[in-house]
Coordinates of C-alpha atoms and ligand atoms in Angstrom, one line a residue:
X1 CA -5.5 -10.3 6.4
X2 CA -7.2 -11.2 9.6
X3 CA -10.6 -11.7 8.1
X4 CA -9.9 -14.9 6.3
X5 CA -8.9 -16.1 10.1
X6 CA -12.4 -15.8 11.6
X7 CA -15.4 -17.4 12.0
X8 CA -18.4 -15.7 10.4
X9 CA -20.3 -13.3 13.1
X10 CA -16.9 -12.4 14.4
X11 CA -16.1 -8.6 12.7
X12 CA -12.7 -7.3 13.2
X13 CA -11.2 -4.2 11.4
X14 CA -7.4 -3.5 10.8
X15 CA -4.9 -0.7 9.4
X16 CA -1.2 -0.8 8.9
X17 CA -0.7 2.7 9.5
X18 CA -1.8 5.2 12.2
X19 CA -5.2 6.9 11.1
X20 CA -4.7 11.1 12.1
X21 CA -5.9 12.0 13.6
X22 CA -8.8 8.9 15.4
X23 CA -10.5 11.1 18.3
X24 CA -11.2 9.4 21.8
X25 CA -13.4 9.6 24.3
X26 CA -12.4 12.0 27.3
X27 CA -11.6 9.0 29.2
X28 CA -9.4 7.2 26.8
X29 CA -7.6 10.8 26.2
X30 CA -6.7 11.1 29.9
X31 CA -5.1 7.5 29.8
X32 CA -3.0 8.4 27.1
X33 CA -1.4 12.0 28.8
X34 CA 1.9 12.3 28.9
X35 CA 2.6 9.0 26.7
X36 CA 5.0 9.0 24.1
X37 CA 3.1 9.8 20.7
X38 CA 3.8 6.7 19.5
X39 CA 1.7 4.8 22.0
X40 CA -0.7 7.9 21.9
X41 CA -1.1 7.0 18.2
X42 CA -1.5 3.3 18.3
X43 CA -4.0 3.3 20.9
X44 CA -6.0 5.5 19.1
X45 CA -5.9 3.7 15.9
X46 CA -6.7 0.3 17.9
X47 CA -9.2 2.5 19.3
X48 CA -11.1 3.3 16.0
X49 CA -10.7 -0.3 14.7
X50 CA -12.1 -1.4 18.0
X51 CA -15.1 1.4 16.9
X52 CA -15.8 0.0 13.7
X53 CA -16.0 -3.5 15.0
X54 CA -19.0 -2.1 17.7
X55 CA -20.9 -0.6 14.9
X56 CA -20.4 -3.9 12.6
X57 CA -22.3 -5.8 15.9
X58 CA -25.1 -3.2 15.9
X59 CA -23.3 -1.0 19.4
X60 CA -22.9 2.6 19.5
X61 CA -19.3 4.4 19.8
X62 CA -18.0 3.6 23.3
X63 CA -14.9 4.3 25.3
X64 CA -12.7 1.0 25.6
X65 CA -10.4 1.3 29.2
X66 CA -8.3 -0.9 30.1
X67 CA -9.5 -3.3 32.9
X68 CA -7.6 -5.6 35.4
X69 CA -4.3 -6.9 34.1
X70 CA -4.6 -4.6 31.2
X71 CA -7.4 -5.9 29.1
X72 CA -10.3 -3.5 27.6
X73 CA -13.4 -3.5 29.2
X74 CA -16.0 -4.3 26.1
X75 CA -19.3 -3.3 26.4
X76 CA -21.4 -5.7 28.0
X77 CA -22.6 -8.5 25.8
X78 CA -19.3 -8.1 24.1
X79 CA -15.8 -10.1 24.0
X80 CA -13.1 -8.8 21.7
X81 CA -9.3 -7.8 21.3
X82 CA -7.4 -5.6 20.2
X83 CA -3.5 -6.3 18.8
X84 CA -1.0 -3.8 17.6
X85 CA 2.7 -4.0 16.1
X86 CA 5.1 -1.7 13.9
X87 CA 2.5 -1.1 10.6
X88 CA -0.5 -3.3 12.2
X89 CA -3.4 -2.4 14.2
X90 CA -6.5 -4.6 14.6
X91 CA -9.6 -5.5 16.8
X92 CA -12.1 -8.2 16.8
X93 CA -14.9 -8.7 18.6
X94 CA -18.3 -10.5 18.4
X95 CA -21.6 -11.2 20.9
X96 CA -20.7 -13.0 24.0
X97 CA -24.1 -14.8 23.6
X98 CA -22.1 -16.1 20.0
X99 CA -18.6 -16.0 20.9
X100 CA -17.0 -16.9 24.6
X101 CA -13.6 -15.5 23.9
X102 CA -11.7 -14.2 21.4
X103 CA -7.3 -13.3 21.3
X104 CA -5.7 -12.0 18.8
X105 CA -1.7 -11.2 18.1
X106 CA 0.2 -9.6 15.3
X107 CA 4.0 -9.6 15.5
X108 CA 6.3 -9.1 12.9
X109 CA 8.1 -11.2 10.8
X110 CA 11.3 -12.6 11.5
X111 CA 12.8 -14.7 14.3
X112 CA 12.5 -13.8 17.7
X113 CA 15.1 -12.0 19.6
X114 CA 18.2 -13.9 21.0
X115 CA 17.5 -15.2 24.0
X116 CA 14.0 -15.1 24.3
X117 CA 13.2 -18.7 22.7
X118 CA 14.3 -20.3 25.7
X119 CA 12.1 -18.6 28.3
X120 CA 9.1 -18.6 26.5
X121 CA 9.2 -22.8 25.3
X122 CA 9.8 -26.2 26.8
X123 CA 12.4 -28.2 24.9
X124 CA 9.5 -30.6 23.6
X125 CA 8.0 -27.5 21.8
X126 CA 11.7 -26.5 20.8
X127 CA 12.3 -29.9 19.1
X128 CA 9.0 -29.1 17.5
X129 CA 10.3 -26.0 15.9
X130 CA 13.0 -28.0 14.6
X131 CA 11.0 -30.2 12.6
X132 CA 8.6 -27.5 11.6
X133 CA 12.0 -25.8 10.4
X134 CA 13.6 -28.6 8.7
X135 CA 10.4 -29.6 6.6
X136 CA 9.2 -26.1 6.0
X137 CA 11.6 -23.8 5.7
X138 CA 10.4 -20.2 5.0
X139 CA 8.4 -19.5 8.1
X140 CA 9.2 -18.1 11.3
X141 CA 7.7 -20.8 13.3
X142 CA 9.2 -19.5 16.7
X143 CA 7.7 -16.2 16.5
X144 CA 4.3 -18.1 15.0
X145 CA 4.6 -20.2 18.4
X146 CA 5.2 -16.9 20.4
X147 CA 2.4 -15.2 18.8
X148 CA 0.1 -18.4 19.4
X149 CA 0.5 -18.0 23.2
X150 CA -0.5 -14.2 23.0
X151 CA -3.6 -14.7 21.5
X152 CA -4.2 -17.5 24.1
X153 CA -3.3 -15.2 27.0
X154 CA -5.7 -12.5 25.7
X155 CA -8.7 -14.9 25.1
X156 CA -7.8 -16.8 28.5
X157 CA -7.3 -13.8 31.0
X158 CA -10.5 -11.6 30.8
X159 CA -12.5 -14.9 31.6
X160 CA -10.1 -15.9 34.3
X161 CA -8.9 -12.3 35.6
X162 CA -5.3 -15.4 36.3
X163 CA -2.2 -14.6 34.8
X164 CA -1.0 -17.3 32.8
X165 CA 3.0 -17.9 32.2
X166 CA 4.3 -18.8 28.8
X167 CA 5.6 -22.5 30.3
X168 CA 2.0 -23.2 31.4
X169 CA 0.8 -23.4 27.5
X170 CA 2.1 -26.2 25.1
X171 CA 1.8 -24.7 21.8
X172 CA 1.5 -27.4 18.5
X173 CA 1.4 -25.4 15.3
X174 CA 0.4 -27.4 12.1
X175 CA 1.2 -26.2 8.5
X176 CA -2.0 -26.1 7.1
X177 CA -2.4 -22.9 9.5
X178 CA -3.7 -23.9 12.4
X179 CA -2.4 -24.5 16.2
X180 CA -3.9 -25.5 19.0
X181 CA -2.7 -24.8 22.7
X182 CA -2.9 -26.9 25.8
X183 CA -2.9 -25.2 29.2
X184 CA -1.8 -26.5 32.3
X185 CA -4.5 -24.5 34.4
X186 CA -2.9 -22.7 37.4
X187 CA -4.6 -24.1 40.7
X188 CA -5.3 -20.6 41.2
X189 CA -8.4 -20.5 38.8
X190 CA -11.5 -22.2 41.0
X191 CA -13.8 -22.6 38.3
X192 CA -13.5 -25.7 35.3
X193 CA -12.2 -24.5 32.3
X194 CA -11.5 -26.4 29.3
X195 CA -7.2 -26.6 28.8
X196 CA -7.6 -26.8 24.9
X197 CA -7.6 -23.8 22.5
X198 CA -7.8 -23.9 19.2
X199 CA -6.4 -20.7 16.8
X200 CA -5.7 -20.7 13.3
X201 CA -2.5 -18.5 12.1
X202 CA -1.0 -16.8 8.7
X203 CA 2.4 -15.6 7.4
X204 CA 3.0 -12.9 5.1
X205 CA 6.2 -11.1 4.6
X206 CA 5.7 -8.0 7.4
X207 CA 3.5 -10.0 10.1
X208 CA 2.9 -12.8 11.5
X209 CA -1.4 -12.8 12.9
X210 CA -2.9 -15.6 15.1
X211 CA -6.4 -15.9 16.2
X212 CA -8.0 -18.0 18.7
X213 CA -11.9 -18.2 18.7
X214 CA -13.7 -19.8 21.5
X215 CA -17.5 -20.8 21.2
X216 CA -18.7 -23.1 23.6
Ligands
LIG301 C1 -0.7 -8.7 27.4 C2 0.1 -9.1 26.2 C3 -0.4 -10.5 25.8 C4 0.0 -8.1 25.1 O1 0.7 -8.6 23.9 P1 1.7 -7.7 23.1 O2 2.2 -8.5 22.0 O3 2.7 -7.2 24.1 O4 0.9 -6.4 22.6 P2 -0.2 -6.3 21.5 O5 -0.1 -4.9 20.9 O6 -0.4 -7.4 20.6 O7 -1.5 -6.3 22.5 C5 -1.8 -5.2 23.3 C6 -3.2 -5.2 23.6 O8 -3.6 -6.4 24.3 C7 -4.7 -6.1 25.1 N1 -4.4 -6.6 26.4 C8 -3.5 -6.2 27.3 N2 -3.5 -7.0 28.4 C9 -4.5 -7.9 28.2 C10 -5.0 -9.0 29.0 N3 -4.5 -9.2 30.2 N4 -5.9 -9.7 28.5 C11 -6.4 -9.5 27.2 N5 -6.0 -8.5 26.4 C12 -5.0 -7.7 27.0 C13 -4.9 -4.6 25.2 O9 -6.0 -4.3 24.4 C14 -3.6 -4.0 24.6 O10 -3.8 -2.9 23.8 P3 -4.2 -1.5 24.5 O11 -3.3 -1.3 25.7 O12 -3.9 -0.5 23.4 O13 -5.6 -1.6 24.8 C15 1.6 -9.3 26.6 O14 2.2 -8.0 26.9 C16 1.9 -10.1 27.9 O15 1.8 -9.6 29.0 N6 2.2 -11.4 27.8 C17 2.6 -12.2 28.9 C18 1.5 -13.2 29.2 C19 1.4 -14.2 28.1 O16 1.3 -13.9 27.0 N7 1.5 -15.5 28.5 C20 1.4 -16.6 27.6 C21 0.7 -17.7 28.2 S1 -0.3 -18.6 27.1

């Protein structure tokens, strides 16, 4: 599924089920004592895509810890990401020398939960979910738009180390699967940084998958 969202040179790797068991480095194991299997499990699994995804870019196995604010550390001369849901696991990852930034999100299908619309949009991007809705029924465009600002945050924050609130991205999704997603930079981040990501996006009947690529 993700694939047919990436640029060439990017290599990702996904499962829809936990592999058993996907062995981690003694590092990676000690992160995950005392979590609930579950989480054990899906790290693990993101852990071997992330793996395959290494070797596809010519690297050797390496451990993949979380770094500030929760994102993994890549190997040097790496960017990637690494998304999992109920029945989805996946990584990406390309050459930073190719590829500046890279996020990735997989939710499932079906409309957010109550309640949750409303913190996470403006009411411009609201009345565009409307629209969206009334033209093309079918889709869960508010999860799509929720989705669209995860893979932003994950491709934004490990080259800003800034947290980024869901009101300080405008999200425009278009049909023909893509989206792209303005920022309004926090005054926090000292450095210029261009406000405009582009991502592309798909639907299928379990997940919903976005993608946002930077090469600049
Ligand atoms: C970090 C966050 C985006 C993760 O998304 P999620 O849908 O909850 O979970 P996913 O399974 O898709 O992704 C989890 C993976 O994201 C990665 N991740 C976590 N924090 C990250 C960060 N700060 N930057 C980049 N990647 C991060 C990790 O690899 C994590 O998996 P791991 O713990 O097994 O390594 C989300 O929890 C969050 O904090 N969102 C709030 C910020 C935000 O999205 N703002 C929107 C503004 S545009």
């Amino acid at each position: 599924m993700i694939e047919a969202l990436l640029p060439p040179g990017v290599t990702s790797s996904e499962v829809f089920d936990d592999e058993a068991p996907a062995p981690l480095f003694p590092a990676e194991a000690a992160l995950m004592e005392g979590r609930l299997a579950r989480r054990r499990r899906q790290f693990a699994t993101a852990r071997a895509c992330a793996r395959r995804c290494l070797a596809a870019l010519g690297h050797s196995p390496a451990p993949l810890l979380p770094g500030p604010g929760g994102a993994p550390a890549w190997p040097t001369g790496v960017v990637g990401s690494i998304t999992h849901c109920d029945g989805y696991r996946a990584a990406v990852a390309d050459l930073s020398d190719r590829t500046s930034a890279l996020g990735i999100d997989a939710e499932p299908a079906g409309p957010l939960p109550e309640g949750v619309l409303g913190l996470v949009t403006s009411p411009a991007e609201r009345d565009h979910l409307r629209e969206l809705a009334a033209a093309h029924p079918g889709v869960f465009w508010d999860r799509l738009l929720f989705c669209a600002k995860e893979a932003v945050y994950k491709a934004w924050y490990p080259a800003t180390g800034v947290w980024l609130g869901f009101r300080d991205a405008t999200v425009a999704l278009s049909p023909d699967g893509t989206f792209t997603c303005t920022l309004d930079v926090p005054a926090a981040v000292s450095e210029p940084v261009d406000p405009l990501y582009r991502g592309r996006w798909s639907a299928g009947p379990e997940l919903v998958l976005t993608v946002v690529v930077r090469r600049d």
